[in-house]
Coordinates of N, CA, C and O in Angstrom, one line a residue:
N1 N 28.9 -16.1 3.1 CA 27.9 -17.0 2.8 C 27.3 -16.2 1.4 O 26.7 -15.2 1.5
L2 N 27.4 -16.9 0.4 CA 27.0 -16.5 -0.9 C 25.5 -16.8 -1.2 O 25.0 -16.4 -2.2
S3 N 25.0 -17.6 -0.3 CA 23.4 -17.9 -0.5 C 22.6 -16.9 0.0 O 22.8 -16.5 1.2
I4 N 21.9 -16.2 -0.7 CA 21.1 -15.1 -0.3 C 19.6 -15.2 -1.1 O 19.7 -15.6 -2.2
S5 N 18.6 -15.1 -0.3 CA 17.2 -15.0 -1.1 C 17.0 -14.0 -2.0 O 17.7 -12.9 -1.8
T6 N 16.2 -14.1 -2.9 CA 15.7 -12.8 -3.7 C 15.1 -11.7 -3.0 O 15.5 -10.6 -3.1
E7 N 14.5 -12.1 -1.8 CA 13.7 -11.2 -0.9 C 14.9 -10.3 -0.3 O 14.9 -9.0 -0.1
E8 N 15.9 -11.2 0.2 CA 17.0 -10.4 1.0 C 17.7 -9.5 0.0 O 18.1 -8.3 0.3
L9 N 17.9 -9.8 -1.3 CA 18.6 -9.1 -2.2 C 17.8 -7.8 -2.5 O 18.4 -6.7 -2.5
I10 N 16.6 -8.0 -2.9 CA 15.7 -6.8 -3.3 C 15.4 -5.8 -2.0 O 15.5 -4.5 -2.3
F11 N 15.3 -6.3 -0.9 CA 15.0 -5.5 0.3 C 16.2 -4.9 1.1 O 16.2 -4.3 2.0
R12 N 17.3 -5.5 0.7 CA 18.5 -5.2 1.4 C 19.1 -3.7 1.1 O 18.8 -3.2 0.0
D13 N 19.6 -3.0 2.0 CA 20.2 -1.7 2.0 C 19.1 -0.8 1.3 O 19.6 0.3 0.8
G14 N 17.9 -1.0 1.7 CA 16.8 0.1 1.2 C 16.6 0.0 -0.4 O 16.0 1.0 -0.8
L15 N 17.1 -1.0 -1.1 CA 17.0 -1.1 -2.6 C 15.5 -0.8 -2.9 O 15.0 0.0 -3.7
A16 N 14.7 -1.8 -2.6 CA 13.2 -1.6 -2.8 C 12.6 -0.4 -2.4 O 11.6 0.1 -3.1
D17 N 12.9 0.1 -1.3 CA 12.3 1.3 -0.5 C 12.6 2.5 -1.6 O 11.9 3.3 -2.0
R18 N 13.9 2.5 -2.0 CA 14.2 3.6 -2.9 C 13.6 3.6 -4.2 O 13.0 4.6 -4.9
Y19 N 13.4 2.3 -4.7 CA 12.6 2.2 -6.1 C 11.2 2.7 -6.0 O 10.7 3.4 -6.8
Y20 N 10.5 2.2 -4.9 CA 9.1 2.5 -4.7 C 9.0 4.0 -4.5 O 8.1 4.8 -4.9
E21 N 10.0 4.7 -3.7 CA 9.8 6.2 -3.4 C 9.9 7.0 -4.6 O 9.3 7.8 -5.1
E22 N 10.9 6.6 -5.5 CA 11.3 7.3 -6.9 C 10.1 7.0 -7.8 O 9.6 8.0 -8.5
M23 N 9.7 6.0 -7.9 CA 8.4 5.6 -8.9 C 7.1 6.3 -8.4 O 6.5 7.0 -9.3
L24 N 6.9 6.2 -7.1 CA 5.7 6.8 -6.6 C 5.8 8.5 -6.6 O 4.9 9.2 -6.5
A25 N 6.9 9.0 -6.7 CA 7.3 10.5 -6.6 C 7.0 11.0 -8.1 O 7.0 12.2 -8.2
N26 N 6.9 10.1 -9.2 CA 6.9 10.5 -10.5 C 5.7 11.5 -10.6 O 4.6 11.1 -10.2
I27 N 5.9 12.6 -11.1 CA 4.8 13.7 -11.2 C 3.6 13.1 -12.0 O 2.6 13.4 -11.6
H28 N 3.7 12.2 -12.8 CA 2.4 11.7 -13.5 C 1.6 10.8 -12.5 O 0.6 10.4 -12.7
H29 N 2.3 10.2 -11.5 CA 1.7 9.4 -10.7 C 1.2 10.0 -9.4 O 0.2 9.9 -9.0
A30 N 2.1 10.9 -9.0 CA 1.9 11.6 -7.7 C 0.9 12.7 -7.8 O 0.0 12.8 -6.7
H31 N 1.1 13.7 -8.7 CA 0.2 14.7 -8.6 C -1.4 14.6 -8.6 O -2.0 15.1 -7.8
P32 N -2.0 13.6 -9.3 CA -3.5 13.6 -9.4 C -3.8 13.2 -8.1 O -4.9 13.5 -7.4
A33 N -3.1 12.0 -7.4 CA -3.5 11.5 -6.0 C -3.3 12.5 -5.1 O -4.3 12.7 -4.2
R34 N -2.3 13.3 -5.1 CA -2.0 14.4 -4.1 C -3.1 15.5 -4.1 O -3.5 16.0 -3.1
A35 N -3.5 15.8 -5.5 CA -4.4 17.0 -5.5 C -5.7 16.4 -4.9 O -6.5 17.3 -4.1
W36 N -6.1 15.3 -5.2 CA -7.4 14.8 -4.9 C -7.5 14.5 -3.3 O -8.4 14.9 -2.7
L37 N -6.2 14.1 -2.7 CA -6.3 13.9 -1.2 C -6.3 15.2 -0.7 O -6.8 15.4 0.5
S38 N -5.6 16.3 -1.2 CA -5.7 17.6 -0.6 C -7.1 18.0 -0.5 O -7.5 18.7 0.5
L39 N -8.0 17.9 -1.5 CA -9.3 18.2 -1.5 C -10.2 17.3 -0.4 O -11.1 17.8 0.3
L40 N -9.8 16.1 -0.5 CA -10.5 15.2 0.5 C -10.1 15.6 2.1 O -11.1 15.8 2.8
C41 N -8.9 15.9 2.2 CA -8.6 16.5 3.6 C -9.2 17.8 4.0 O -9.6 17.9 5.3
F42 N -9.4 18.5 3.1 CA -10.1 20.0 3.3 C -11.5 19.7 3.7 O -12.0 20.2 4.6
K43 N -12.3 18.7 3.0 CA -13.6 18.3 3.1 C -13.8 17.6 4.6 O -14.9 17.7 5.3
N44 N -12.8 16.7 5.0 CA -12.9 15.9 6.2 C -11.5 16.0 6.7 O -10.7 14.8 6.7
P45 N -11.1 16.9 7.7 CA -9.7 16.9 8.5 C -9.7 15.9 9.5 O -8.6 15.8 10.1
G46 N -10.7 15.1 9.7 CA -10.7 14.2 10.9 C -10.7 12.7 10.3 O -11.0 11.9 10.9
M47 N -10.1 12.5 9.0 CA -10.2 11.4 8.4 C -9.5 10.2 9.2 O -8.5 10.5 9.8
K48 N -10.1 9.0 9.2 CA -9.4 7.9 9.5 C -9.0 7.0 8.3 O -9.8 6.6 7.5
I49 N -7.6 6.7 8.3 CA -7.1 6.2 7.0 C -6.5 4.8 7.4 O -5.8 4.6 8.2
L50 N -6.8 3.7 6.3 CA -6.1 2.5 6.6 C -5.4 2.3 5.2 O -6.0 2.4 4.1
E51 N -4.1 1.9 5.2 CA -3.5 1.6 4.1 C -3.1 -0.1 4.2 O -2.6 -0.4 5.2
V52 N -3.7 -0.8 3.1 CA -3.4 -2.1 3.1 C -2.2 -2.5 2.4 O -1.8 -1.8 1.3
G53 N -1.3 -3.3 2.7 CA -0.1 -3.8 2.0 C 1.0 -2.6 1.9 O 1.6 -2.3 0.8
A54 N 1.0 -1.8 3.0 CA 2.0 -0.6 3.0 C 3.3 -1.0 2.8 O 4.2 0.0 2.1
G55 N 3.8 -2.2 3.1 CA 5.2 -2.4 2.6 C 6.3 -1.3 3.1 O 6.4 -1.2 4.3
T56 N 7.0 -1.0 2.1 CA 8.1 -0.1 2.4 C 7.5 1.4 2.8 O 8.5 2.0 3.0
G57 N 6.5 1.7 2.5 CA 5.9 3.1 2.9 C 6.2 4.0 1.8 O 6.0 5.1 1.9
G58 N 6.4 3.6 0.6 CA 6.8 4.6 -0.4 C 5.5 5.4 -0.7 O 5.5 6.7 -1.0
Q59 N 4.3 4.8 -0.9 CA 3.1 5.5 -1.2 C 2.8 6.3 0.2 O 2.3 7.6 0.0
T60 N 2.9 5.5 1.3 CA 2.6 6.4 2.7 C 3.3 7.7 2.8 O 2.6 8.7 3.1
L61 N 4.5 7.8 2.5 CA 5.3 9.0 2.6 C 4.7 9.9 1.9 O 4.4 11.1 2.2
R62 N 4.4 9.7 0.5 CA 3.8 10.9 -0.3 C 2.3 11.4 0.3 O 2.1 12.4 0.2
L63 N 1.6 10.4 0.7 CA 0.2 10.8 1.3 C 0.4 11.6 2.7 O -0.1 12.7 2.9
L64 N 1.4 11.2 3.7 CA 1.5 11.7 4.8 C 2.0 13.3 4.6 O 1.7 14.2 5.2
E65 N 2.9 13.4 3.6 CA 3.5 14.8 3.3 C 2.3 15.7 2.8 O 2.2 16.7 3.3
E66 N 1.5 15.1 1.9 CA 0.3 16.0 1.5 C -0.7 16.3 2.5 O -1.1 17.4 2.8
M67 N -1.0 15.2 3.4 CA -1.9 15.5 4.4 C -1.4 16.4 5.7 O -2.2 16.7 6.5
S68 N -0.1 16.7 5.6 CA 0.5 17.5 6.6 C 1.3 18.7 6.2 O 2.0 19.2 6.8
S69 N 0.7 19.0 5.0 CA 1.3 20.2 4.4 C 1.0 21.6 5.1 O 0.1 21.4 5.9
D70 N 1.7 22.5 5.1 CA 1.5 23.8 5.8 C 1.4 23.5 7.3 O 1.0 24.4 8.1
G71 N 2.2 22.5 7.6 CA 2.5 22.5 9.1 C 1.5 21.7 9.9 O 1.3 21.7 11.0
M72 N 0.3 21.3 9.3 CA -1.0 21.0 10.0 C -1.2 19.7 9.5 O -1.2 19.3 8.3
M73 N -1.5 18.7 10.4 CA -1.9 17.4 10.2 C -3.5 17.4 10.0 O -4.2 17.5 10.9
K74 N -3.9 17.2 8.7 CA -5.2 17.2 8.3 C -5.8 16.0 8.2 O -6.4 15.6 7.3
W75 N -5.5 15.0 9.3 CA -6.2 13.7 9.4 C -6.0 13.3 10.8 O -5.3 13.7 11.6
E76 N -6.8 12.2 11.2 CA -6.9 12.0 12.7 C -6.0 10.7 12.8 O -5.4 10.7 13.8
Q77 N -6.1 9.6 12.0 CA -5.5 8.3 12.3 C -5.1 7.7 10.9 O -5.9 7.9 10.0
Y78 N -4.0 7.1 11.0 CA -3.4 6.5 9.7 C -3.0 4.9 10.2 O -2.0 4.9 10.9
D79 N -3.7 3.9 9.7 CA -3.3 2.6 10.1 C -2.6 2.3 9.0 O -2.9 1.9 7.9
Y80 N -1.3 1.9 9.2 CA -0.2 1.4 8.5 C -0.1 -0.3 8.5 O 0.2 -0.7 9.5
T81 N -0.7 -0.9 7.4 CA -0.8 -2.3 7.7 C 0.0 -3.1 6.6 O 0.2 -2.4 5.6
D82 N 0.3 -4.3 6.8 CA 0.9 -5.2 5.9 C 0.7 -6.7 6.3 O 0.4 -6.8 7.5
I83 N 0.8 -7.4 5.4 CA 0.7 -9.0 5.7 C 1.6 -9.4 6.7 O 1.7 -10.4 7.4
S84 N 3.1 -8.8 6.7 CA 4.1 -9.0 7.4 C 4.6 -7.9 8.2 O 4.6 -6.9 7.8
P85 N 4.8 -8.1 9.5 CA 5.2 -7.1 10.5 C 6.5 -6.7 10.3 O 7.2 -5.7 10.9
S86 N 7.4 -7.5 9.3 CA 8.8 -7.2 9.3 C 9.0 -5.7 8.7 O 10.1 -5.2 8.8
F87 N 8.1 -5.0 8.1 CA 8.2 -3.6 7.7 C 8.0 -2.6 8.7 O 8.4 -1.3 8.6
F88 N 7.3 -2.9 10.0 CA 7.0 -1.9 10.9 C 8.1 -1.2 11.5 O 8.0 -0.1 11.8
D89 N 9.2 -1.8 11.9 CA 10.2 -1.1 12.6 C 10.8 0.0 11.8 O 11.1 1.2 12.1
Q90 N 11.2 -0.3 10.5 CA 11.7 0.8 9.6 C 10.8 1.7 9.4 O 11.0 3.0 9.3
A91 N 9.3 1.3 9.2 CA 8.3 2.3 9.0 C 8.1 3.4 10.3 O 8.0 4.6 10.0
R92 N 8.4 2.9 11.4 CA 8.3 3.9 12.6 C 9.4 4.7 12.7 O 9.2 5.7 12.9
H93 N 10.7 4.3 12.2 CA 11.6 5.0 12.2 C 11.5 6.2 10.9 O 11.7 7.4 11.2
K94 N 11.1 5.8 9.9 CA 10.8 6.6 8.7 C 9.7 7.7 8.9 O 9.8 8.8 8.4
F95 N 8.6 7.2 9.7 CA 7.5 8.3 9.9 C 7.5 8.7 11.3 O 6.6 9.1 11.9
Q96 N 8.6 8.9 12.0 CA 8.8 9.5 13.5 C 7.9 10.6 13.6 O 7.1 10.6 14.6
K97 N 7.9 11.7 12.6 CA 7.2 12.9 13.2 C 5.6 12.8 13.0 O 4.8 13.6 13.3
Y98 N 5.3 11.4 12.4 CA 3.7 11.1 12.2 C 3.2 10.2 13.4 O 2.0 9.8 13.4
L99 N 4.1 9.6 14.1 CA 3.7 8.5 14.9 C 2.7 8.7 16.0 O 1.9 7.7 16.3
S100 N 2.4 10.0 16.3 CA 1.3 10.1 17.3 C 0.0 9.8 16.8 O -0.9 9.5 17.5
R101 N -0.1 9.8 15.4 CA -1.4 9.5 14.9 C -1.3 8.2 14.0 O -2.2 8.0 13.3
M102 N -0.3 7.4 14.1 CA -0.2 6.2 13.3 C -0.3 4.9 14.1 O 0.1 4.9 15.3
R103 N -1.0 3.8 13.6 CA -0.9 2.5 14.3 C -0.3 1.6 13.2 O -0.7 1.8 12.0
F104 N 0.3 0.6 13.6 CA 0.8 -0.4 12.8 C 0.2 -1.7 13.3 O 0.5 -2.3 14.2
K105 N -0.4 -2.4 12.2 CA -1.0 -3.5 12.4 C -0.8 -4.6 11.2 O -0.8 -4.2 10.0
V106 N -1.0 -5.9 11.5 CA -1.0 -6.9 10.5 C -2.3 -7.1 9.9 O -3.3 -7.0 10.7
C107 N -2.3 -7.2 8.6 CA -3.6 -7.3 8.0 C -3.4 -8.1 6.6 O -2.6 -7.7 5.9
D108 N -4.1 -9.1 6.5 CA -4.1 -10.0 5.2 C -5.4 -9.7 4.7 O -6.6 -10.2 4.9
I109 N -5.5 -8.7 3.7 CA -6.7 -8.2 3.1 C -7.4 -9.4 2.3 O -8.5 -9.1 1.9
S110 N -6.6 -10.5 2.0 CA -7.4 -11.5 1.1 C -8.3 -12.5 2.1 O -9.0 -13.0 1.7
K111 N -8.2 -12.1 3.5 CA -9.1 -12.8 4.4 C -9.7 -11.6 5.1 O -9.5 -10.5 5.1
D112 N -11.0 -12.1 5.6 CA -12.0 -11.2 6.3 C -11.2 -10.5 7.3 O -10.9 -11.1 8.3
P113 N -11.0 -9.2 7.3 CA -10.2 -8.4 8.4 C -11.1 -8.2 9.7 O -10.6 -7.7 10.7
T114 N -12.6 -8.5 9.6 CA -13.3 -8.2 10.8 C -13.4 -9.7 11.7 O -14.0 -9.5 12.7
T115 N -12.9 -10.7 11.2 CA -12.8 -12.0 11.8 C -11.6 -12.3 12.0 O -10.8 -12.9 11.0
G116 N -11.1 -12.4 13.2 CA -9.7 -12.8 13.7 C -8.6 -11.8 13.3 O -7.5 -12.2 13.6
Q117 N -8.8 -10.6 12.9 CA -7.7 -9.7 12.6 C -7.8 -8.3 13.3 O -7.1 -7.6 12.9
S118 N -8.8 -8.3 14.1 CA -9.0 -7.1 15.0 C -9.2 -5.9 14.3 O -8.9 -4.9 14.8
F119 N -10.0 -5.7 13.3 CA -10.5 -4.8 12.5 C -12.0 -4.6 12.7 O -12.7 -5.6 12.6
E120 N -12.5 -3.3 12.9 CA -13.8 -3.0 13.1 C -14.4 -2.7 11.7 O -13.8 -1.9 11.0
P121 N -15.7 -3.2 11.5 CA -16.2 -3.1 9.9 C -16.7 -1.5 10.1 O -16.9 -0.8 11.2
G122 N -16.7 -0.8 8.9 CA -17.1 0.6 8.8 C -16.7 1.6 9.4 O -17.1 2.6 9.8
T123 N -15.2 1.4 9.6 CA -14.7 2.5 10.4 C -13.5 3.5 9.7 O -13.0 4.4 10.3
S124 N -13.2 3.2 8.4 CA -12.3 4.0 7.6 C -12.9 5.0 6.7 O -13.8 4.4 5.9
D125 N -12.4 6.1 6.6 CA -13.0 7.0 5.8 C -12.3 6.8 4.3 O -12.8 7.2 3.3
L126 N -11.0 6.5 4.4 CA -10.2 6.3 3.2 C -9.5 5.0 3.3 O -8.7 4.7 4.4
I127 N -9.5 4.1 2.3 CA -8.4 3.0 2.4 C -7.7 3.1 1.2 O -8.0 3.5 0.1
V128 N -6.3 3.0 1.4 CA -5.3 3.2 0.4 C -4.8 1.7 0.1 O -4.4 1.0 0.9
A129 N -4.8 1.3 -1.1 CA -4.2 0.0 -1.7 C -3.3 0.4 -2.9 O -3.7 0.5 -4.1
S130 N -1.9 0.5 -2.6 CA -1.1 0.9 -3.7 C -0.2 -0.4 -4.1 O 0.8 -0.7 -3.3
H131 N -0.5 -0.9 -5.3 CA 0.3 -1.9 -6.1 C 0.4 -3.0 -4.9 O 1.5 -3.6 -4.7
V132 N -0.6 -3.6 -4.6 CA -0.8 -4.6 -3.7 C -1.8 -5.7 -4.0 O -1.6 -6.9 -3.8
L133 N -3.0 -5.3 -4.4 CA -4.1 -6.1 -4.7 C -3.6 -7.1 -5.7 O -4.4 -8.3 -5.8
H134 N -2.7 -6.9 -6.6 CA -2.4 -7.9 -7.8 C -1.8 -9.0 -7.0 O -1.7 -10.2 -7.6
A135 N -1.2 -8.9 -5.6 CA -0.5 -10.1 -5.0 C -1.7 -10.9 -4.3 O -1.3 -11.9 -3.6
T136 N -2.9 -10.6 -4.4 CA -3.8 -11.4 -3.6 C -4.4 -12.4 -4.7 O -4.4 -12.2 -5.8
D137 N -4.8 -13.6 -4.0 CA -5.5 -14.7 -5.1 C -6.7 -14.3 -5.7 O -6.8 -14.7 -6.9
R138 N -7.6 -13.9 -4.9 CA -9.0 -13.4 -5.6 C -9.2 -12.0 -5.3 O -9.5 -11.5 -4.3
L139 N -9.0 -11.3 -6.5 CA -9.2 -9.8 -6.4 C -10.7 -9.3 -5.8 O -10.9 -8.6 -4.9
D140 N -11.7 -10.0 -6.2 CA -13.1 -9.8 -5.8 C -13.2 -9.9 -4.3 O -13.8 -9.2 -3.6
D141 N -12.6 -11.1 -3.8 CA -12.6 -11.2 -2.4 C -12.0 -10.1 -1.6 O -12.4 -9.5 -0.6
S142 N -10.6 -9.7 -2.1 CA -10.0 -8.7 -1.4 C -10.8 -7.2 -1.5 O -10.8 -6.5 -0.4
L143 N -11.3 -6.9 -2.8 CA -12.0 -5.6 -2.6 C -13.2 -5.8 -1.8 O -13.7 -4.8 -1.1
G144 N -13.8 -6.9 -1.6 CA -15.1 -7.1 -0.7 C -14.6 -6.8 0.8 O -15.4 -6.2 1.6
N145 N -13.6 -7.3 1.0 CA -12.8 -7.2 2.5 C -12.6 -5.6 2.6 O -12.7 -5.3 3.7
I146 N -12.1 -5.1 1.7 CA -11.8 -3.6 1.8 C -13.2 -2.8 2.0 O -13.3 -1.9 2.8
R147 N -13.9 -3.2 1.3 CA -15.4 -2.6 1.4 C -16.0 -2.8 3.0 O -16.7 -1.7 3.3
K148 N -15.8 -4.0 3.6 CA -16.4 -4.0 4.9 C -15.7 -3.1 5.7 O -16.2 -2.7 6.8
L149 N -14.5 -2.6 5.5 CA -13.8 -1.7 6.4 C -14.2 -0.1 6.4 O -13.9 0.7 7.1
L150 N -14.7 0.2 5.1 CA -15.0 1.4 4.8 C -16.5 1.9 5.3 O -17.4 1.2 5.5
K151 N -16.4 3.2 5.9 CA -17.6 3.7 6.4 C -18.5 3.9 5.2 O -18.1 4.2 3.9
P152 N -19.8 4.2 5.4 CA -20.8 4.5 4.4 C -20.0 5.8 3.6 O -19.6 6.9 4.3
G153 N -20.0 5.8 2.4 CA -19.4 7.1 1.7 C -17.9 7.1 1.6 O -17.2 8.0 1.1
G154 N -17.3 6.1 2.3 CA -15.8 6.0 2.3 C -15.1 5.7 1.1 O -15.9 5.4 -0.1
K155 N -14.0 6.2 0.9 CA -13.3 6.1 -0.5 C -12.3 5.2 -0.4 O -11.5 4.8 0.5
L156 N -11.8 4.6 -1.8 CA -10.8 3.8 -1.8 C -9.8 4.4 -2.9 O -10.3 4.7 -4.0
L157 N -8.5 4.6 -2.5 CA -7.5 5.1 -3.3 C -6.7 4.0 -3.8 O -6.0 3.2 -3.1
F158 N -6.8 3.5 -5.1 CA -6.4 2.2 -5.5 C -5.5 2.5 -6.8 O -5.7 2.9 -7.8
F159 N -4.1 2.1 -6.5 CA -3.1 2.1 -7.5 C -2.7 0.7 -7.9 O -2.4 0.0 -7.0
E160 N -2.6 0.5 -9.3 CA -2.1 -0.7 -9.7 C -1.6 -0.6 -11.0 O -2.0 0.2 -11.8
T161 N -0.5 -1.2 -11.4 CA 0.1 -1.1 -12.8 C -0.6 -2.1 -13.5 O -0.8 -3.2 -13.4
T162 N -1.0 -1.8 -14.8 CA -1.6 -2.3 -15.7 C -1.1 -2.6 -17.1 O -1.5 -3.5 -17.7
A163 N 0.0 -2.2 -17.1 CA 0.9 -2.4 -18.5 C 2.1 -3.2 -17.9 O 3.1 -2.7 -17.2
P164 N 2.2 -4.6 -18.3 CA 3.4 -5.1 -17.8 C 4.7 -4.7 -18.2 O 5.7 -4.9 -17.5
E165 N 4.9 -3.9 -19.3 CA 6.2 -3.5 -19.6 C 6.8 -2.3 -18.8 O 7.8 -2.0 -18.8
A166 N 5.7 -1.8 -17.9 CA 6.2 -0.8 -17.0 C 6.7 -1.3 -15.6 O 7.1 -0.7 -14.9
I167 N 6.8 -2.8 -15.5 CA 7.4 -3.3 -14.4 C 8.9 -3.9 -14.6 O 9.0 -4.3 -15.7
L168 N 9.6 -3.8 -13.5 CA 10.9 -4.4 -13.5 C 10.9 -5.9 -13.3 O 11.2 -6.5 -12.3
A169 N 10.4 -6.5 -14.3 CA 10.1 -8.0 -14.2 C 11.3 -8.9 -13.8 O 11.2 -10.1 -13.2
F170 N 12.4 -8.4 -14.3 CA 13.7 -9.2 -14.1 C 14.0 -9.2 -12.7 O 14.8 -10.2 -12.2
A171 N 13.6 -8.3 -11.9 CA 13.7 -8.2 -10.5 C 12.4 -8.8 -9.7 O 12.5 -9.8 -8.8
F172 N 11.4 -8.2 -10.1 CA 10.3 -8.5 -9.1 C 9.6 -9.8 -9.5 O 8.8 -10.6 -8.7
G173 N 10.0 -10.3 -10.8 CA 9.5 -11.6 -11.3 C 10.0 -12.9 -10.7 O 9.6 -13.8 -10.6
L174 N 11.0 -12.5 -9.7 CA 11.7 -13.6 -9.0 C 11.0 -13.7 -7.7 O 11.1 -14.8 -6.9
L175 N 10.0 -13.0 -7.2 CA 9.4 -13.0 -5.9 C 8.3 -13.9 -6.0 O 7.5 -14.0 -6.8
K176 N 7.9 -14.5 -4.9 CA 6.8 -15.6 -4.7 C 5.6 -14.6 -4.9 O 5.5 -13.5 -4.5
G177 N 4.7 -15.3 -5.6 CA 3.3 -14.6 -5.7 C 3.3 -13.7 -7.1 O 2.3 -13.2 -7.4
W178 N 4.2 -13.8 -7.9 CA 4.4 -13.1 -9.0 C 3.7 -13.7 -10.3 O 2.8 -13.2 -11.0
W179 N 3.9 -15.1 -10.4 CA 3.1 -15.7 -11.6 C 1.8 -16.1 -11.3 O 1.3 -16.5 -10.2
S180 N 0.9 -15.9 -12.4 CA -0.5 -16.3 -12.3 C -0.9 -17.6 -11.8 O -2.1 -17.7 -11.3
P181 N -0.1 -18.7 -12.0 CA -0.7 -20.0 -11.5 C -1.0 -19.9 -10.1 O -1.7 -20.7 -9.5
L182 N -0.4 -19.0 -9.2 CA -0.6 -18.8 -7.9 C -1.9 -18.3 -7.6 O -2.5 -18.4 -6.5
H183 N -2.6 -17.7 -8.6 CA -3.8 -17.0 -8.5 C -5.1 -18.0 -8.9 O -4.9 -18.8 -9.6
H184 N -6.1 -17.6 -8.4 CA -7.2 -18.3 -8.6 C -8.3 -17.9 -9.5 O -9.4 -18.3 -9.8
E185 N -7.8 -16.8 -10.2 CA -8.4 -16.1 -11.3 C -7.5 -15.9 -12.6 O -6.3 -15.9 -12.3
E186 N -8.1 -15.8 -13.8 CA -7.3 -15.5 -14.9 C -6.4 -14.2 -14.9 O -7.1 -13.0 -14.4
R187 N -5.2 -14.2 -15.1 CA -4.2 -13.1 -15.1 C -3.5 -13.1 -16.3 O -3.2 -14.2 -17.0
N188 N -2.8 -12.0 -16.6 CA -1.8 -12.0 -17.8 C -0.8 -13.1 -17.5 O 0.0 -13.3 -16.3
Q189 N -0.5 -14.0 -18.3 CA 0.6 -15.1 -18.1 C 2.1 -14.6 -18.0 O 2.8 -15.3 -17.4
Y190 N 2.3 -13.3 -18.4 CA 3.7 -12.6 -18.1 C 3.9 -11.9 -17.1 O 5.0 -11.4 -16.9
S191 N 2.8 -11.6 -16.4 CA 3.1 -10.7 -15.3 C 1.6 -10.8 -14.3 O 0.8 -11.3 -14.8
P192 N 1.7 -10.2 -13.2 CA 0.7 -10.1 -12.2 C -0.3 -8.8 -12.6 O -1.3 -8.6 -11.6
C193 N 0.0 -8.2 -13.5 CA -0.8 -6.9 -13.7 C -2.3 -7.1 -13.8 O -2.7 -7.9 -14.4
L194 N -2.8 -6.2 -13.2 CA -4.4 -6.2 -13.4 C -4.8 -5.6 -14.6 O -4.2 -4.7 -15.2
T195 N -6.0 -6.0 -15.2 CA -6.7 -5.3 -16.5 C -7.6 -4.3 -15.9 O -7.9 -4.2 -15.0

């Protein structure tokens, strides 16, 4: 069968997984976040963390490695979420050594997570959103939904590409949700990058 969807091609054989892991391992991307996270874990080793749009887990891997350095897990709970549960089986395999402290849950952060999505308000010390919020229709609504889940004084670790030339548009531009007409707010007409 020569008919294959764009999603099947990009996610087949771990292609997207390898891309995200290599991109997120780049020293210019990884070091500042890892250094900050290390200090945050020192201050609060019982952190409850929620990652929205975890997808292939490229960012998750870097964070879990940092929070578990020196053979100690310096965090209490990690909620690995995505709008689709299709990533969860591979993630459970990938993060086997951390499973005792991980939960896998469906979350559409563009909708209120405390209404019909089984999330409790004000329960996360840290929320991670890595290269995901550009895919939501209304950034202000998504950020408001994230805020609902944070404890008072909680933190948001927010990664987004802001330079369209830094993205592999010839590949990711074929995915649903890439182009701005699908969004309800003004975006760059050539990419989903946030300003």
